[in-house]
Short mmCIF file of C-alpha atoms in Angstrom, two decimals:
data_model
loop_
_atom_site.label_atom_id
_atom_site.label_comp_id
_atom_site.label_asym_id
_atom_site.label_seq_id
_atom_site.Cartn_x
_atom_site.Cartn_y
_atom_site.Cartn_z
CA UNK A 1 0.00 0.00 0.00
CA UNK A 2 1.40 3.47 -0.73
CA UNK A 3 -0.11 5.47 2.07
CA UNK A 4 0.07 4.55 5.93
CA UNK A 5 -2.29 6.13 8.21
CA UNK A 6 -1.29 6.19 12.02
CA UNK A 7 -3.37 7.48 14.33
CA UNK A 8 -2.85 8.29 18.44
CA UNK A 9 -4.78 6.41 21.24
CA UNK A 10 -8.45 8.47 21.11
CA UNK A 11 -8.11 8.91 17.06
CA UNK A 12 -7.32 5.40 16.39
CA UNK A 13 -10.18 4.34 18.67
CA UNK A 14 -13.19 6.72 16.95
CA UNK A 15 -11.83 5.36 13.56
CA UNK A 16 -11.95 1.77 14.87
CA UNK A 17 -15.17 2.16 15.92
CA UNK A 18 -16.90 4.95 13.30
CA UNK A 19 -14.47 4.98 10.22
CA UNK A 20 -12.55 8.25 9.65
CA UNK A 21 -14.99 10.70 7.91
CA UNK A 22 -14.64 14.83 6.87
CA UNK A 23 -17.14 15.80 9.62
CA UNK A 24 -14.55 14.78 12.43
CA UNK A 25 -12.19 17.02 11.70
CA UNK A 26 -11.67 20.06 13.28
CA UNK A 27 -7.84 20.99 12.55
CA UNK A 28 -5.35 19.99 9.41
CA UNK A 29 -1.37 20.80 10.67
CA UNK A 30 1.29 21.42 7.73
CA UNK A 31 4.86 20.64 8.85
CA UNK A 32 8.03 22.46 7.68
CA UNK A 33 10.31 20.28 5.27
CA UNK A 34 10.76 22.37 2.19
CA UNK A 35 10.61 20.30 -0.88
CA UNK A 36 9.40 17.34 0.96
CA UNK A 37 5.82 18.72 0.47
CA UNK A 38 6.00 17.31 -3.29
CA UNK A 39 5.20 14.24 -2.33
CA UNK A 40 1.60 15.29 -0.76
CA UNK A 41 0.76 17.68 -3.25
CA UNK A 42 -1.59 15.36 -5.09
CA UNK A 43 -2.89 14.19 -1.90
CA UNK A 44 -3.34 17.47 -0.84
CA UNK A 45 -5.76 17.72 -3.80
CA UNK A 46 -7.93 15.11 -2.99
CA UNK A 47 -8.26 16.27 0.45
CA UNK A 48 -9.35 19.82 -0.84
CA UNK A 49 -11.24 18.09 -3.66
CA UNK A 50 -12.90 14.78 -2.22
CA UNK A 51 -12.87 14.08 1.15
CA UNK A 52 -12.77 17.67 2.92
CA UNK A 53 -15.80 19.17 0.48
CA UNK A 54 -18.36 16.64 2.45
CA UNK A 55 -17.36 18.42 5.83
CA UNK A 56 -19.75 21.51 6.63
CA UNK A 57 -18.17 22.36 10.19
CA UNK A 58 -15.32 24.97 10.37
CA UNK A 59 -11.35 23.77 10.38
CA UNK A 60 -8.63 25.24 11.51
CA UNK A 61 -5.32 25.18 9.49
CA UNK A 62 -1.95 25.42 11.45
CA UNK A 63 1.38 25.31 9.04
CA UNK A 64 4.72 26.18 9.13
CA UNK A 65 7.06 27.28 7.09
CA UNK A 66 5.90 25.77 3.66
CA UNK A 67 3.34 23.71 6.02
CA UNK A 68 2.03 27.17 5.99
CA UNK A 69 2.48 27.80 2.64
CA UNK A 70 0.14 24.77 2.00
CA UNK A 71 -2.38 25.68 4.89
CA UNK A 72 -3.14 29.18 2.79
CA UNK A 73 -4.02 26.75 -0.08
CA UNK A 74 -6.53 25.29 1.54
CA UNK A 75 -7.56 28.58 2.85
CA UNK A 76 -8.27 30.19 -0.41
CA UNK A 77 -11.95 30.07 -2.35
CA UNK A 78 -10.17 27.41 -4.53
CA UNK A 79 -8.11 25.07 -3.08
CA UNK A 80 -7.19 22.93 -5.94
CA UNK A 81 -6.01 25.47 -7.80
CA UNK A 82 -4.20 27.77 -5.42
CA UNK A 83 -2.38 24.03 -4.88
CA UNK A 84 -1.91 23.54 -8.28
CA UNK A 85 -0.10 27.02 -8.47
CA UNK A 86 2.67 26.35 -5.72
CA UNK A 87 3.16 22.96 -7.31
CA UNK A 88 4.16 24.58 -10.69
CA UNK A 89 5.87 27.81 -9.40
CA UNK A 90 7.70 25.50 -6.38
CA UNK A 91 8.89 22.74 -8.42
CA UNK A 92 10.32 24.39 -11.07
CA UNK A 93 12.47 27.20 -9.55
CA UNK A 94 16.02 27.69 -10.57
CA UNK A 95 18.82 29.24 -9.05
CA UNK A 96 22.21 30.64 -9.83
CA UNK A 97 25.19 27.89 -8.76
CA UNK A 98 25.56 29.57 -5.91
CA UNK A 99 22.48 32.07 -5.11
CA UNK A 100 22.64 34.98 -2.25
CA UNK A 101 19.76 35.07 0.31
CA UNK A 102 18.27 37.97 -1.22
CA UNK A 103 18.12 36.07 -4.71
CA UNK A 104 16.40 32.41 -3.01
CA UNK A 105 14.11 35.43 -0.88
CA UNK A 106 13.25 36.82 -4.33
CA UNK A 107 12.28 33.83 -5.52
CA UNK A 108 10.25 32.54 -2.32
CA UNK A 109 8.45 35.91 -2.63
CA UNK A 110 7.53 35.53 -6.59
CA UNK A 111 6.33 31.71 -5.59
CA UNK A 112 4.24 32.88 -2.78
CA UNK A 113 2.89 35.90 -5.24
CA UNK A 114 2.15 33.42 -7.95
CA UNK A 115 0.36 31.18 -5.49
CA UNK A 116 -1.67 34.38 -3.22
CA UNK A 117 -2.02 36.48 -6.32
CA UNK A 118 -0.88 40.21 -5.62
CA UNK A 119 -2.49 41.80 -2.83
CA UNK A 120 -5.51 44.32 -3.75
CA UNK A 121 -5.01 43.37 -7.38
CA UNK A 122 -7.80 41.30 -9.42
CA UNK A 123 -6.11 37.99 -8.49
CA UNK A 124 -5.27 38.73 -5.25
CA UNK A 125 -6.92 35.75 -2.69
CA UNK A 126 -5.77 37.85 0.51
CA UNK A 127 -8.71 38.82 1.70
CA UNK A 128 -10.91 35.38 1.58
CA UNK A 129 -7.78 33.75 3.41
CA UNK A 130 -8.11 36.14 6.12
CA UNK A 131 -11.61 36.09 6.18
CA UNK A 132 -12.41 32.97 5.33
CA UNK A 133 -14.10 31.49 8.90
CA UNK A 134 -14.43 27.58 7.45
CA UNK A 135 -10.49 27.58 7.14
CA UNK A 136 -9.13 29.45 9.82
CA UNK A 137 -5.31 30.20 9.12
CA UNK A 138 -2.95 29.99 12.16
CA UNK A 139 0.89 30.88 10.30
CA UNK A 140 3.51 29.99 12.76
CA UNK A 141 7.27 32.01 12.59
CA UNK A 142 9.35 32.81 15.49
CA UNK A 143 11.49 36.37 16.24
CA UNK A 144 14.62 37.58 17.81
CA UNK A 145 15.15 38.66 21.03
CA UNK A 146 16.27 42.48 20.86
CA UNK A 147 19.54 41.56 22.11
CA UNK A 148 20.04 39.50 19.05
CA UNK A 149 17.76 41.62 16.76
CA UNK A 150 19.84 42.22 14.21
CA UNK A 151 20.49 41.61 10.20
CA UNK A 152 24.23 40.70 10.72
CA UNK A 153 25.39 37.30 9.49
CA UNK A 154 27.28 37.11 13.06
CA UNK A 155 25.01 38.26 14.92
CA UNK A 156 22.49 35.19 13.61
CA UNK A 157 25.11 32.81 13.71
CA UNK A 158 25.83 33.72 17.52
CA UNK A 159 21.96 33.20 18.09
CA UNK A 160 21.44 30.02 16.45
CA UNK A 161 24.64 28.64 17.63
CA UNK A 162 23.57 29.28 21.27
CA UNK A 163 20.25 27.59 20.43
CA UNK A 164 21.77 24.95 18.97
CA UNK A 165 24.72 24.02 22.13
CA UNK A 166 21.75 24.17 24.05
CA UNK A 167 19.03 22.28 22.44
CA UNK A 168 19.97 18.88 23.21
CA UNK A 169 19.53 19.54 27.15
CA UNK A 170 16.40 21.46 26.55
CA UNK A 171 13.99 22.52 23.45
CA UNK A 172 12.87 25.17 25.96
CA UNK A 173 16.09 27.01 25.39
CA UNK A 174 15.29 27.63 22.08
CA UNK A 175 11.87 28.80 22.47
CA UNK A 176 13.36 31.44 24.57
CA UNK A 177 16.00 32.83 22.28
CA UNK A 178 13.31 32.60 19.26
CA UNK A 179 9.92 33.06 20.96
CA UNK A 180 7.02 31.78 18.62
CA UNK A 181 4.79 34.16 17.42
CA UNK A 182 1.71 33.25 15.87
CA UNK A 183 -0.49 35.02 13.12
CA UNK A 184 -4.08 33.95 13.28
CA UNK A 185 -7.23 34.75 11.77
CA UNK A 186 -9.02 33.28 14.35
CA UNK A 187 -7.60 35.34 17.29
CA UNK A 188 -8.15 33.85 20.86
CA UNK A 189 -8.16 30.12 19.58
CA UNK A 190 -4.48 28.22 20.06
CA UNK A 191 -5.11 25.07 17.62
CA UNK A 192 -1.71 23.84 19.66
CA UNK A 193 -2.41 23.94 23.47
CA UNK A 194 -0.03 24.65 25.78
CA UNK A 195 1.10 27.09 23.70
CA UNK A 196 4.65 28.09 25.40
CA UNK A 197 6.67 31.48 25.40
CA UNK A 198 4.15 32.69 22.38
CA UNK A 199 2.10 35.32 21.13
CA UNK A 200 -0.49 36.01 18.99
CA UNK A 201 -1.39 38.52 16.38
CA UNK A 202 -4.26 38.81 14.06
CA UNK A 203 -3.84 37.93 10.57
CA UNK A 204 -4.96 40.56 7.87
CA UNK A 205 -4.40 41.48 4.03
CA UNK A 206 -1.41 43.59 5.04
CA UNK A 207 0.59 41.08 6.82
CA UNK A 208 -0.63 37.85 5.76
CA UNK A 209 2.49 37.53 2.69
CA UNK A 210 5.28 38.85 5.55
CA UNK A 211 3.90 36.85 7.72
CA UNK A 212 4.38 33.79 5.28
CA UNK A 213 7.37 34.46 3.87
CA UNK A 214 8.54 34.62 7.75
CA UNK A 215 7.45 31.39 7.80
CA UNK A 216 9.61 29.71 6.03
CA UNK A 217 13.15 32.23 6.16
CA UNK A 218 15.08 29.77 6.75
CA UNK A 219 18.21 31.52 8.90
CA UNK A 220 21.22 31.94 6.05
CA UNK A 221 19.21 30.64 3.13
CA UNK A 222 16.68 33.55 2.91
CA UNK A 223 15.86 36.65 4.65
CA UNK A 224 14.61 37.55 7.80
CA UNK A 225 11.21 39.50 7.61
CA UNK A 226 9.57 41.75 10.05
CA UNK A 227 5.88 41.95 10.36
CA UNK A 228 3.65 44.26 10.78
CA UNK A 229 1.29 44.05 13.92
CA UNK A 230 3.92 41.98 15.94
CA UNK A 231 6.92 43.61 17.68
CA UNK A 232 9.53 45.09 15.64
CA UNK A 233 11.92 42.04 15.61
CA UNK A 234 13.19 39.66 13.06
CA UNK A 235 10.74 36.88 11.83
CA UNK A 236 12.23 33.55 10.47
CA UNK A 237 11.33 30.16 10.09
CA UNK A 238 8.59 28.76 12.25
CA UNK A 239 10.02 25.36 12.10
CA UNK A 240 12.67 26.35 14.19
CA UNK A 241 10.49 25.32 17.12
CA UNK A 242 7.51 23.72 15.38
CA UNK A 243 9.41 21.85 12.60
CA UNK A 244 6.94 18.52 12.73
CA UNK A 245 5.05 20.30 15.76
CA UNK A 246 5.32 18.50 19.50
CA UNK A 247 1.80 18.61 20.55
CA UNK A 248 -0.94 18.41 21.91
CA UNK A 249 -3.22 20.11 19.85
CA UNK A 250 -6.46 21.72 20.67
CA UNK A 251 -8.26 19.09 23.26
CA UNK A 252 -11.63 18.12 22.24
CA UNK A 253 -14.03 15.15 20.78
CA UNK A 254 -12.76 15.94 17.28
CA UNK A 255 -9.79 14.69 14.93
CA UNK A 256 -6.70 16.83 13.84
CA UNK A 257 -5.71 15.89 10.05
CA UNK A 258 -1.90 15.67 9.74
CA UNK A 259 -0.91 14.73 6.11
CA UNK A 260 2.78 14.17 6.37
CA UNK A 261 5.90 13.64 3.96
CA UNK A 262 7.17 10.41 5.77
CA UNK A 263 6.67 8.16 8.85
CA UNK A 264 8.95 10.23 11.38
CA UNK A 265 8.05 13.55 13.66
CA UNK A 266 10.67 15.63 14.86
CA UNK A 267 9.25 18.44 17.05
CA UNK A 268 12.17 21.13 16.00
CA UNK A 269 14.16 22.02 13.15
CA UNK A 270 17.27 21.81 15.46
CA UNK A 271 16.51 18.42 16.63
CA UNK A 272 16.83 16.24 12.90
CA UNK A 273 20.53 15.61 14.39
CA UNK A 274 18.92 13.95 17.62
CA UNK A 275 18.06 10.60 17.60
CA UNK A 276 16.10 10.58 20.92
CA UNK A 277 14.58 13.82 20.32
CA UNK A 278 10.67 12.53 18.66
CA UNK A 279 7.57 13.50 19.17
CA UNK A 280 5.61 11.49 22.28
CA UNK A 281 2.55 9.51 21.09
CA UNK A 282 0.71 10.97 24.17
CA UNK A 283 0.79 14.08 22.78
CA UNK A 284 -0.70 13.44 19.79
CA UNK A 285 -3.66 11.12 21.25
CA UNK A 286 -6.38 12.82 18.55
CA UNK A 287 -4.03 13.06 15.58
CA UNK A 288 -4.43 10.66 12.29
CA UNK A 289 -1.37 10.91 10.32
CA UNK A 290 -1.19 10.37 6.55
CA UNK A 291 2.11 9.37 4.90
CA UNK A 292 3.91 7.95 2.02
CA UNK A 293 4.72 4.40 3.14
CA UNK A 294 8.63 2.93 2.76
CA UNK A 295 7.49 0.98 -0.42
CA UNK A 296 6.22 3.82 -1.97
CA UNK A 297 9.09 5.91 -0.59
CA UNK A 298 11.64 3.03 -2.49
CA UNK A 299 10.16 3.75 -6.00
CA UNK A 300 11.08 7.32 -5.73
CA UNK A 301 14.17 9.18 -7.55
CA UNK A 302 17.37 7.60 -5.37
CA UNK A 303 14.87 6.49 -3.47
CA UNK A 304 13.61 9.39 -1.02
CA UNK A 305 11.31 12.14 -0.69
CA UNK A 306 12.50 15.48 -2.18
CA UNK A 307 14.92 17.69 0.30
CA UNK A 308 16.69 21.17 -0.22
CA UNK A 309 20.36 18.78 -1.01
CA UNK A 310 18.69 17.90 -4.22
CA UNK A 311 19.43 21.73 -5.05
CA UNK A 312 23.45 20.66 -4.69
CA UNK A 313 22.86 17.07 -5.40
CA UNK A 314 21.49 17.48 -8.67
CA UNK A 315 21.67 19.37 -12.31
CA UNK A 316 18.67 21.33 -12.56
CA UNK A 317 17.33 19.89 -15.46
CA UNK A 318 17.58 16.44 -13.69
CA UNK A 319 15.74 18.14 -10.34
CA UNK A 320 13.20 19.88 -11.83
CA UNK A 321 12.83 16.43 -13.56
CA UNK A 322 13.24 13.70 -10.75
CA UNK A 323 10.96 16.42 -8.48
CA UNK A 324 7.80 16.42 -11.29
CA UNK A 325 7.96 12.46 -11.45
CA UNK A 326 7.52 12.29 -7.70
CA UNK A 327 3.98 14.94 -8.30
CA UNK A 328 2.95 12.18 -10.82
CA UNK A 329 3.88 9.25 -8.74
CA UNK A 330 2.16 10.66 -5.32
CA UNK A 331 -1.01 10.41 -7.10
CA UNK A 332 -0.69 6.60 -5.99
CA UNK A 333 -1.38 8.23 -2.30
CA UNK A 334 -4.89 9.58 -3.59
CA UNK A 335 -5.55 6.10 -4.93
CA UNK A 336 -4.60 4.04 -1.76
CA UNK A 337 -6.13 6.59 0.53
CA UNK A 338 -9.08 6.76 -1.67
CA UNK A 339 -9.44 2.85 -1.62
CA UNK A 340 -9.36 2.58 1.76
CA UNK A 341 -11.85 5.08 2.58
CA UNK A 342 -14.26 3.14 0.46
CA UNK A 343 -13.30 -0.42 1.55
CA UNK A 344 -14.42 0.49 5.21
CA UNK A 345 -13.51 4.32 6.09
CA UNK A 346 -9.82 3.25 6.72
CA UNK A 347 -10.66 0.81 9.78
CA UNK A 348 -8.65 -2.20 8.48
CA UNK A 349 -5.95 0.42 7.35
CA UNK A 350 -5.23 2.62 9.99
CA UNK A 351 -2.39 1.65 12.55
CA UNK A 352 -1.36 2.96 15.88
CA UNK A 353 0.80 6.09 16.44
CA UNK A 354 3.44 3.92 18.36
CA UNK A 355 4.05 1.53 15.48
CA UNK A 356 5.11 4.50 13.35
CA UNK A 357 9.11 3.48 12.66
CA UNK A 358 11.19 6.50 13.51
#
């Protein structure tokens, strides 16, 4: 089968017992990962297309960096074709050999403009994102501290390296040296409880593409942004503390959707070099997970999911290549996931969260 779907203690339960169905679902998380996302754009799709059109109840979308990205997909009017936009303008990007941050920023920003449209022109889909109350958008980034708010290269690099001496005795230390910061349309609601050292600020048309491309600056690859409405600090990349996202969402009867590029959660962006460091099945008790499985993950291009190395690993002829053969491939996702909704609503398919192979 190409798709697994892993669910925690309460979600695999309901599904057991009921069948996983639209109407559940009351949040849909996107996780940072960068090109990984190919592999789910079809799926993602199908979701907007099939499955999520039968569900009348409002859902909350929490993303980021490109998670994010995705999440304002499903936040536009049309889904499918705000998806179908980052999936062109994403996979075929090209850089110089050796591109400055301001030229891979330029780039993000023309993707992001090809996918949102230009704000208050004809094809701009700002304002039904931000007012759009089905699809509530949550974007996550983090900032500076003022001590450390600052453009320099060394300045960054003290920062991060700080985070990074201390994250393996604590993930707390790095929340505090880049607090989250949170840009919702739906202020007052915290999809992910226990929100810690955060803050909130309302989404609108005028901050909704910083607020993005925030998101996803990556520290030394693109830009840092500031925002308007949040303090006047540095934004970067939310998956600096929410790369895969530790938990535990919002608590309640209903299901949190969490399509995902592979079988493995790693709760921040500094912790892919720690082995022990994984997100706790507890926390995710009402999560379903959707992901390519192994098998499927074998028949791909030198046999993995798309990552930022292919960018050095390959010619770009052969990435933009190997990365539009894994769009066409993924659509074996829709058809496994599709199957096994109509077999028996994914009952016989769906697998605890503690059997997912880290």
């Amino acid at each position: 089968m190409a798709i697994e779907i892993y669910a925690g203690k309460t979600a695999y339960k309901k599904i057991k017992d009921e069948g996983l169905n639209a109407d559940q679902i009351s949040l849909i998380v996107g996780a940072s990962g960068g090109p990984k996302w190919l592999v789910l754009s079809q799926l993602d799709q199908y979701l907007n297309n099939e499955f999520l059109s039968k569900a009348s109840q409002p859902i909350e979308l929490i993303g980021s960096s490109i998670g994010a990205w995705r999440m304002s997909c499903y936040a536009q009017k049309d889904p499918s074709s705000a998806i179908q936009r980052l999936t062109e303008a994403y996979s075929t990007v090209e850089y110089q050999a050796k591109p400055t941050r301001k030229e891979v920023s330029d780039s993000a920003a023309a993707i992001l403009q090809h996918t949102l449209g230009s704000k208050g022109a004809a094809d701009s889909h700002h304002a039904h994102i931000v007012n759009n109350h089905l699809r509530a958008l949550h974007v996550v980034t983090v900032r500076n501290r003022s001590l450390f708010n600052h453009e320099s290269s060394w300045v960054q690099g003290l920062s991060l390296g700080l985070a990074a001496l201390s994250n393996p005795v604590s993930s707390k230390v790095v929340e505090g040296l880049f607090p989250r910061v949170v840009f919702s349309q739906k202020t007052g609601s915290w999809p992910y409880r226990n929100l810690r050292l955060g803050e909130q600020v309302a989404l609108n048309e005028e901050n909704l593409s910083a607020s993005l491309m925030a998101s996803g600056a990556i520290p030394f690859v693109l830009e840092p942004v500031r925002v308007s409405g949040s303090k006047e600090r540095l934004h970067w990349d939310g998956g600096l503390v929410d790369y895969h996202f530790e938990g535990p969402f919002k608590s309640s009867a209903d299901l949190v959707l969490y399509p995902h590029f592979y079988p493995k959660l790693i709760p921040g962006w500094l912790d892919k070099g720690l082995p022990w460091r994984r997100v706790n099945p507890e926390q995710y008790d009402n999560v379903v997970v959707l992901c390519p499985s192994k098998a499927f993950i074998d028949k791909l291009p030198d046999q993995h999911v798309p990552d930022r190395n292919d960018l050095k690993r390959y010619d770009t002829r052969t990435r933009i290549n190997n990365w539009q053969k894994v769009i066409n491939d993924s659509e074996a996702l829709v058809d496994a996931f599709h199957e096994a909704l109509s077999k028996d609503q994914a009952r016989s398919l769906v697998r605890p969260l503690a059997d997912m192979s880290y």
